[in-house]
Coordinates of C-alpha atoms in Angstrom, one line a residue:
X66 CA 1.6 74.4 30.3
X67 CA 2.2 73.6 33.9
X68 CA 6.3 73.7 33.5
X69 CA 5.8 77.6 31.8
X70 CA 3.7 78.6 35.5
X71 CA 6.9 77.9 37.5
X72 CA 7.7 81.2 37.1
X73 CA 4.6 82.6 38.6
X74 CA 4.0 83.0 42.3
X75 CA 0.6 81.7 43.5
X76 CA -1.8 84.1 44.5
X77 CA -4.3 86.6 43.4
X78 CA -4.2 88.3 40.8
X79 CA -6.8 90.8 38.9
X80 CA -7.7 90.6 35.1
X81 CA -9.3 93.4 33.7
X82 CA -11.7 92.2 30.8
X83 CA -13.4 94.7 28.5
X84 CA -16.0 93.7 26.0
X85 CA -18.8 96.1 23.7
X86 CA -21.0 94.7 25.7
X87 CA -19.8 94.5 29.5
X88 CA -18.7 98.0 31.2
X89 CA -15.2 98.7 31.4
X90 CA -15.4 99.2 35.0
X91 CA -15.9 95.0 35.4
X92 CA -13.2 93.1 36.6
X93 CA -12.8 89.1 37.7
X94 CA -10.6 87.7 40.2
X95 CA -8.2 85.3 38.7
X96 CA -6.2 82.9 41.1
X97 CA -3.2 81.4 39.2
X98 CA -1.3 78.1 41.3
X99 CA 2.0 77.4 39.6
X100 CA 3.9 73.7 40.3
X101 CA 5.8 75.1 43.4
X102 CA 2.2 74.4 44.9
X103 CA 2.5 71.3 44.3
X104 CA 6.0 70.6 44.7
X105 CA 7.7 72.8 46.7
X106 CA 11.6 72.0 46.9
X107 CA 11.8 69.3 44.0
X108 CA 10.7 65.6 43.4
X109 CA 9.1 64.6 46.8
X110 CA 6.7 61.4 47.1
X111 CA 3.0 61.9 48.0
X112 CA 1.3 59.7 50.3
X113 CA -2.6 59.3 48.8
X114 CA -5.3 58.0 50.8
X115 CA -7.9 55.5 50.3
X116 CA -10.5 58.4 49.2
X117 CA -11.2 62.2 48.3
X118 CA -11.3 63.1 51.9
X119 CA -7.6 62.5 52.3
X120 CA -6.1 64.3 49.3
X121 CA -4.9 67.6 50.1
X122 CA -6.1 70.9 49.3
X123 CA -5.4 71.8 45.3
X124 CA -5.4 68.4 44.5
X125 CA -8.2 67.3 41.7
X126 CA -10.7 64.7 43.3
X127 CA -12.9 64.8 40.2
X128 CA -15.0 61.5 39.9
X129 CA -14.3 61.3 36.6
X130 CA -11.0 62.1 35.1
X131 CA -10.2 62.6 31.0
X132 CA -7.2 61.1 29.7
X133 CA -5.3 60.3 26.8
X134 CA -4.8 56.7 26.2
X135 CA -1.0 55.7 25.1
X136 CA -2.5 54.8 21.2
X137 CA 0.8 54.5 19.4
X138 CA -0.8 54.5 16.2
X139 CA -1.0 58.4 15.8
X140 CA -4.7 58.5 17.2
X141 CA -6.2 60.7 19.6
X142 CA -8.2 58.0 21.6
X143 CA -9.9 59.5 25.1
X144 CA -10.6 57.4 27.5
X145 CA -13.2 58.4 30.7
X146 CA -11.5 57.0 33.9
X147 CA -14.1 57.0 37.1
X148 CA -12.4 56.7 40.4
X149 CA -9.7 57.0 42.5
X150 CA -7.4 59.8 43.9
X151 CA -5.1 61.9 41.6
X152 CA -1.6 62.4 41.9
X153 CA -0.9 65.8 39.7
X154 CA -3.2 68.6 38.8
X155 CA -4.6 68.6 35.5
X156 CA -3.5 70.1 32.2
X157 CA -5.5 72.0 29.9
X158 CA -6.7 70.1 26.9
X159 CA -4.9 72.0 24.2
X160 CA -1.8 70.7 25.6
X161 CA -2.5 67.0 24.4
X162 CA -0.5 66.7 21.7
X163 CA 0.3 62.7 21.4
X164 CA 1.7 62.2 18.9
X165 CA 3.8 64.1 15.5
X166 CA 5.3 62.6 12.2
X167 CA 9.1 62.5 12.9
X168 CA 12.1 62.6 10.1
X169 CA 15.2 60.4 11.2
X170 CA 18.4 62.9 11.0
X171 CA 20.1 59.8 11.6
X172 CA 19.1 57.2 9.1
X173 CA 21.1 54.7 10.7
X174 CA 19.9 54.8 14.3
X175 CA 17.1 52.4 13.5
X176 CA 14.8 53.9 17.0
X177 CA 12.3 55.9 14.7
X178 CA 11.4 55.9 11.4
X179 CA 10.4 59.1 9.6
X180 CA 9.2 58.3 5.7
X181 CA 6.0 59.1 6.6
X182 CA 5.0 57.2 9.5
X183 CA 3.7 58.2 13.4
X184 CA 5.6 57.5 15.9
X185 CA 4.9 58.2 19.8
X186 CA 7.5 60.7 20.8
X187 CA 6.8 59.5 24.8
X188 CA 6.9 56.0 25.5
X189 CA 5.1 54.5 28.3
X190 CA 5.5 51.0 29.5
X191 CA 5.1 48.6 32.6
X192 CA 8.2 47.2 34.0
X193 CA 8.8 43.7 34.4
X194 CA 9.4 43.6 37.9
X195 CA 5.9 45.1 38.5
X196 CA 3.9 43.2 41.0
X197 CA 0.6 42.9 39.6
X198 CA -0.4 40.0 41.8
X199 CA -1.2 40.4 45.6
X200 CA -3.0 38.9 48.5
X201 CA -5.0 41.2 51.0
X202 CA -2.8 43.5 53.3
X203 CA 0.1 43.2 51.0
X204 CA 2.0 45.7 50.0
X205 CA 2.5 46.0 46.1
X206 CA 4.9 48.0 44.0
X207 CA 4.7 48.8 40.1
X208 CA 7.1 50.3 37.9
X209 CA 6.5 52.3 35.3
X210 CA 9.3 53.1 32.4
X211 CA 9.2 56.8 30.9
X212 CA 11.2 57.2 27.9
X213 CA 11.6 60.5 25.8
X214 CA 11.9 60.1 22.0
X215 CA 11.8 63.5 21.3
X216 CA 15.0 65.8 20.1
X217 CA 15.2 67.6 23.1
X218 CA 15.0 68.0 26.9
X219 CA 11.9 67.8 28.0
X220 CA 10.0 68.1 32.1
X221 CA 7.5 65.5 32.9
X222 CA 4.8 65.8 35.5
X223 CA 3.1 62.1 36.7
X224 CA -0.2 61.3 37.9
X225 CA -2.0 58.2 38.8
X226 CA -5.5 57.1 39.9
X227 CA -6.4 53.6 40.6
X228 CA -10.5 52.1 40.9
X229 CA -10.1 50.6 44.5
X230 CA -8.1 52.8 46.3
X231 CA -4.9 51.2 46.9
X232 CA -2.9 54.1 45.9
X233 CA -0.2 55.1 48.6
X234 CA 2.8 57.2 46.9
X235 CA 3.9 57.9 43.9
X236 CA 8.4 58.8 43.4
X237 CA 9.3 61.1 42.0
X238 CA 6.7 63.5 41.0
X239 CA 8.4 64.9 38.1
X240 CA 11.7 65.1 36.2
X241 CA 13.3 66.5 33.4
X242 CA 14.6 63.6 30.6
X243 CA 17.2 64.2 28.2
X244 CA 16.4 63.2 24.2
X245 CA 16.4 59.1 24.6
X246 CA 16.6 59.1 28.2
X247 CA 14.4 56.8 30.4
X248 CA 13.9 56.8 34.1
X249 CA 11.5 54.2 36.3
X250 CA 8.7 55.8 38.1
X251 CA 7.8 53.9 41.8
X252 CA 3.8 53.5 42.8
X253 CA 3.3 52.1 45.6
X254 CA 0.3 49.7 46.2
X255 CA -1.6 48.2 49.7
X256 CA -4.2 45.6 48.2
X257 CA -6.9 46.7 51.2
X258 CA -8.1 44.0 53.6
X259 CA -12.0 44.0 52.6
X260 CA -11.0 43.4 49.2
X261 CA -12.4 40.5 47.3
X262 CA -10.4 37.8 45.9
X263 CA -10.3 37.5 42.2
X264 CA -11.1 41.6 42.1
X265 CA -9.0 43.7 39.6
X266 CA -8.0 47.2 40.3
X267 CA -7.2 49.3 37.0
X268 CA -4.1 51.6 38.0
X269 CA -3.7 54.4 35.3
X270 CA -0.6 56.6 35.4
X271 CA 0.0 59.2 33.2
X272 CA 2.8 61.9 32.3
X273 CA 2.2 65.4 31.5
X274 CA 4.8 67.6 29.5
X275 CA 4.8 68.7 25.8
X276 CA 2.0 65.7 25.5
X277 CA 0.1 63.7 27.8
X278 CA 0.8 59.5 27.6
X279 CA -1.0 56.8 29.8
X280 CA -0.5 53.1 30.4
X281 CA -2.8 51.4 33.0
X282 CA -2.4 47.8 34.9
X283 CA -4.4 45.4 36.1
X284 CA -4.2 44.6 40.0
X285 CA -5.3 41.1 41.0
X286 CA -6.3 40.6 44.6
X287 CA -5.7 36.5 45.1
X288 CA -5.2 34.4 48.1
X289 CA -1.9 33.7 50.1
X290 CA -1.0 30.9 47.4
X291 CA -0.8 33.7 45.1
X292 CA -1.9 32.3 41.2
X293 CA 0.4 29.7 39.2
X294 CA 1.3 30.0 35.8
X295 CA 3.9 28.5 34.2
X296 CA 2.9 28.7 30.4
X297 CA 4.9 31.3 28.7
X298 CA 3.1 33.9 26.8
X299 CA 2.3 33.4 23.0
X300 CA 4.3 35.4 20.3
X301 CA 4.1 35.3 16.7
X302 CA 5.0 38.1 13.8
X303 CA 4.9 39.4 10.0
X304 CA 7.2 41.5 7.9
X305 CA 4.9 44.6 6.3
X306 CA 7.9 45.3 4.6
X307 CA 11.4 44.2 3.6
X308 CA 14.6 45.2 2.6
X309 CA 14.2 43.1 -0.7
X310 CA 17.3 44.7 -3.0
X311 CA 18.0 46.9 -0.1
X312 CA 20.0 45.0 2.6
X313 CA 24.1 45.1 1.5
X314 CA 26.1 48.0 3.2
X315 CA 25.9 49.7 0.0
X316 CA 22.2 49.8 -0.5
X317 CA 20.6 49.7 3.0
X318 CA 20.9 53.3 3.7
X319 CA 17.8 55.4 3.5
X320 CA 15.6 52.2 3.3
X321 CA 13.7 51.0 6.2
X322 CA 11.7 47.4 7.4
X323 CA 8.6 47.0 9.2
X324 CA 7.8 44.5 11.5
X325 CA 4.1 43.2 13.3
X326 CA 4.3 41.7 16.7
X327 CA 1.6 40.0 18.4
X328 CA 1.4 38.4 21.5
X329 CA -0.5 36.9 24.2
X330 CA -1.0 35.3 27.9
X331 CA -4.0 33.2 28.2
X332 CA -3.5 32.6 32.2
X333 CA -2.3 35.7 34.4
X334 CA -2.2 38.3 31.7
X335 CA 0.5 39.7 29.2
X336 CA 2.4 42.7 30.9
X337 CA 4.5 44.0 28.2
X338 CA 6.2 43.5 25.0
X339 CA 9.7 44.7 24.3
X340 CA 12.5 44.9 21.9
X341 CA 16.0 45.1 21.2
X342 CA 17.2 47.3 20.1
X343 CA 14.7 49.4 21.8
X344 CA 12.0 51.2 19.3
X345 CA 8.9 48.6 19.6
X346 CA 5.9 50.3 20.0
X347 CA 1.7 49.3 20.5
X348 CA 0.1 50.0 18.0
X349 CA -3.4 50.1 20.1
X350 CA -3.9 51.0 23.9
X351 CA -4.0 47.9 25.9
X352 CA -3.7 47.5 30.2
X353 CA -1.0 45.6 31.1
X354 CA -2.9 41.7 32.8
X355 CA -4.9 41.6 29.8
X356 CA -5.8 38.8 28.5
X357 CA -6.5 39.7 24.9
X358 CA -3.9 40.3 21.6
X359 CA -1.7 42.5 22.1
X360 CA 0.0 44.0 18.6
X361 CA 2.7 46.3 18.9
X362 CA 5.1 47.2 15.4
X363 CA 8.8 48.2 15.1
X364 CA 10.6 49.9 12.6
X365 CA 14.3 50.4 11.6
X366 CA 16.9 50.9 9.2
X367 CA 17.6 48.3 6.8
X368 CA 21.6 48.8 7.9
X369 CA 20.3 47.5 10.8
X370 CA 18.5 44.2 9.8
X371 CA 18.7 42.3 13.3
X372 CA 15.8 42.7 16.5
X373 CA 15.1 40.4 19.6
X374 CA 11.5 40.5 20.2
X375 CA 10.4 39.2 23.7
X376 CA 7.1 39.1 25.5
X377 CA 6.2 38.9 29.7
X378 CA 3.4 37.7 31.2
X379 CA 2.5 38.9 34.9
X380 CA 4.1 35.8 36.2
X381 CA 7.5 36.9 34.3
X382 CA 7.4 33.9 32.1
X383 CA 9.0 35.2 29.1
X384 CA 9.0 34.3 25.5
X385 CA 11.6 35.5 22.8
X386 CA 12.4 35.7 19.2
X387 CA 15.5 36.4 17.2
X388 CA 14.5 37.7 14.1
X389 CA 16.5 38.7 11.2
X390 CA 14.8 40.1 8.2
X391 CA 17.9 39.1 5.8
X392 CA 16.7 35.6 6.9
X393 CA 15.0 33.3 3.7
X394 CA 11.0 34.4 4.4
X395 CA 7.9 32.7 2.5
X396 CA 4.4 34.8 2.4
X397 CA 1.3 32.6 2.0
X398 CA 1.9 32.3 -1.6
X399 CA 5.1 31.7 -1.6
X400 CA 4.4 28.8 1.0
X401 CA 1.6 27.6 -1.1
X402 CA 3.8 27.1 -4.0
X403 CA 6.1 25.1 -2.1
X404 CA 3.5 22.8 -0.5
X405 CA 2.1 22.5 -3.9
X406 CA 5.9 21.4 -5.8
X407 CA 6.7 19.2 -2.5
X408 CA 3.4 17.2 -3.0
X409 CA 3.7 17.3 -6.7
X410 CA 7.3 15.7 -6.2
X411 CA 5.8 12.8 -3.9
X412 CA 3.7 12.1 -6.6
X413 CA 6.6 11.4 -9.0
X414 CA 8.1 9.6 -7.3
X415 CA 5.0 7.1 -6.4
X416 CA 4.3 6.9 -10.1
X417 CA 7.8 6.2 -10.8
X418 CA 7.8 3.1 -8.3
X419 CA 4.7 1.9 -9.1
X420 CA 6.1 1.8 -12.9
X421 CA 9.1 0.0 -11.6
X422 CA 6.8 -2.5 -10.3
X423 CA 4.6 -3.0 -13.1
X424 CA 7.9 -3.8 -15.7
X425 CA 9.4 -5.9 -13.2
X426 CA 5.9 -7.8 -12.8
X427 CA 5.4 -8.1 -16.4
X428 CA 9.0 -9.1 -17.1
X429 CA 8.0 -12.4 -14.8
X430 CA 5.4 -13.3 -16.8
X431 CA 6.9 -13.4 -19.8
X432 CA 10.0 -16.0 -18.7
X433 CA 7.2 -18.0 -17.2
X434 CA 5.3 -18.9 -20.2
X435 CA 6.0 -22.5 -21.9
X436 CA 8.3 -23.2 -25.0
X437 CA 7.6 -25.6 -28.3
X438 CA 9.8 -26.9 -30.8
X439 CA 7.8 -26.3 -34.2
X440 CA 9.8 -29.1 -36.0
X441 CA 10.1 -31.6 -34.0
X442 CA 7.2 -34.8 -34.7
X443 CA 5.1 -35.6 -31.9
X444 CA 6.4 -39.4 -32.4
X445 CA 9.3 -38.5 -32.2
X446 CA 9.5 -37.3 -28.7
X447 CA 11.0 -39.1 -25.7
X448 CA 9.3 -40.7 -23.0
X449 CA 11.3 -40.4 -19.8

């Protein structure tokens, strides 16, 4: 990996290869270029121009550039990204290990579940101060949050390529993050003047260490009014599981609930969903300004039954839900069987008025009806 070269010197170096069928006299020159190439004296910021010609020597310029996608779901999903100048040189593929199946040694911390589930073990995501919205000449910044999950130290590399070339620098190039430590990565954007309005400009960035994460953004070149939105994004959930028996102090230990997040922006675009406690994570790959459903999952320890769920849009409207999964909750059956015994209780009580009605109605008749005397003579009776 490019962390283990740091200890090599570039240069050149020979490799003597010997083979049944090649003489042993052969040899091949091998050039080997640690990191210090590429960051000599620490975490510097790289200015990138608008094409190929601009990027110096060493860097990769490839027109098409193989990534891993940020699938949070365990999956290896590649995705070919055409385009745009690189920040960092690229890894080897054997290094692309996304994601592993991680035990809890703390069942209480609620951040990731083990019992059997994959979690992503470096989390990607766009920060809400991002500035995904820009008129022509304007200079753009987006933030990018890094967190790493794993158990122990680990040294990221970052790299990003945009579509349009409106890449100017990237800070810092790389850093070391402790186990749950985050830190926010600064690209910085100039939305070209020739650009059209309503154009989009997919910026991926990427980290390289133990494994290789991406998230990518949607740029949106608009006018000098900018684009108005005022509609918060949508957000709805499910439970997949419960802590049904399993939720006192005594009992919630070693059990674990499930939760399924979904969320979208119809106007500029959702830009992120989060979570707190922290621990929410996508369940498919998705660009920050999308439009579509985004469905993300979190998992925690039933000791911990409590999570605040909220939702940005590119226009930072925010939406948020306070969830507790102690709370009273109905699947569809259970909401069908209520429907059915609140309808079933109108009923009764229609039926019961309508026989209140009918016995009061036929009590009226009956002290209307005319009485006789059986032995009284007709002659006999006065005439008033």
């Amino acid at each position: 990996m490019l962390y283990h070269l740091n200890q090599t010197e570039p240069g050149t170096y020979r490799l003597n290869v010997s083979s049944t069928s090649s003489p042993l006299e052969h040899a091949y020159n091998v050039t080997i270029k640690s990191a210090q190439l590429y960051w000599d004296g620490g975490i510097d910021t790289y200015d990138v121009g608008p094409g190929p010609a601009t990027v110096p020597e060493g860097w990769e310029t490839e027109e098409a550039v193989d990534l891993l996608s940020n699938n949070v779901a365990g999956e290896t999903d590649r995705t070919l990204y055409a385009g745009g100048s690189s920040k960092l040189p690229r890894s080897s593929g054997d290094e692309h290990r996304f994601a592993r199946q991680t035990e809890l040694t703390d069942e209480d911390s609620g951040i990731i579940s083990g019992r059997a589930s994959i979690q992503a073990i470096t989390k990607v995501d766009v920060g809400v101060n991002s500035q995904l919205i820009g008129a022509r000449g304007q200079a753009l910044q987006l933030y990018f949050e890094v967190t790493n999950y794993r158990q122990t130290p680990i040294t990221y590399f970052f790299r990003v390529t945009d579509e349009l070339a409106f890449l100017r620098s990237l800070n810092p190039g790389q850093v070391t993050l402790n186990p749950g430590q985050s830190i926010i990565v600064t690209v910085a954007l100039i939305v070209t003047p020739t650009a059209e309005i309503g154009s989009r400009d997919k910026v991926t960035f990427s980290t390289t260490g133990v494994d290789t994460v991406s998230q990518s953004a949607w740029v949106t070149v608009s006018d000098s009014a900018g684009l108005a939105d005022t509609t918060r994004p949508s957000l709805w959930y499910t439970y997949s599981s419960r802590c049904e028996g399993r939720s006192t102090p005594a009992t919630c230990t070693g059990a674990f609930w499930t939760l399924e997040v979904m969320a979208r922006d119809y106007e500029t675009g959702l830009m992120r969903i989060s979570s707190s406690p922290a621990g929410l994570l996508y369940k498919t790959p998705f660009t920050a300004g999308t439009r579509d459903e985004v469905r993300a999952s979190y998992t925690a320890s039933c000791c911990q039954p409590r999570v605040t769920v909220t939702a940005y849009d590119v226009s930072r409207n925010v939406r948020s839900l306070n969830l507790d999964v102690t709370d009273i909750w109905l699947n569809e059956a259970g909401i069908a069987a209520v429907v059915l015994g609140v309808l079933l209780f109108i009923a009764l009580i229609i039926l019961l008025v309508l026989l209140i009605r009918y016995c009061i109605r036929k009590r009226k008749q009956s002290q209307e009806l005319p009485i006789y005397r059986g032995g009284e003579p007709i002659g006999s009776r006065r005439t008033k």
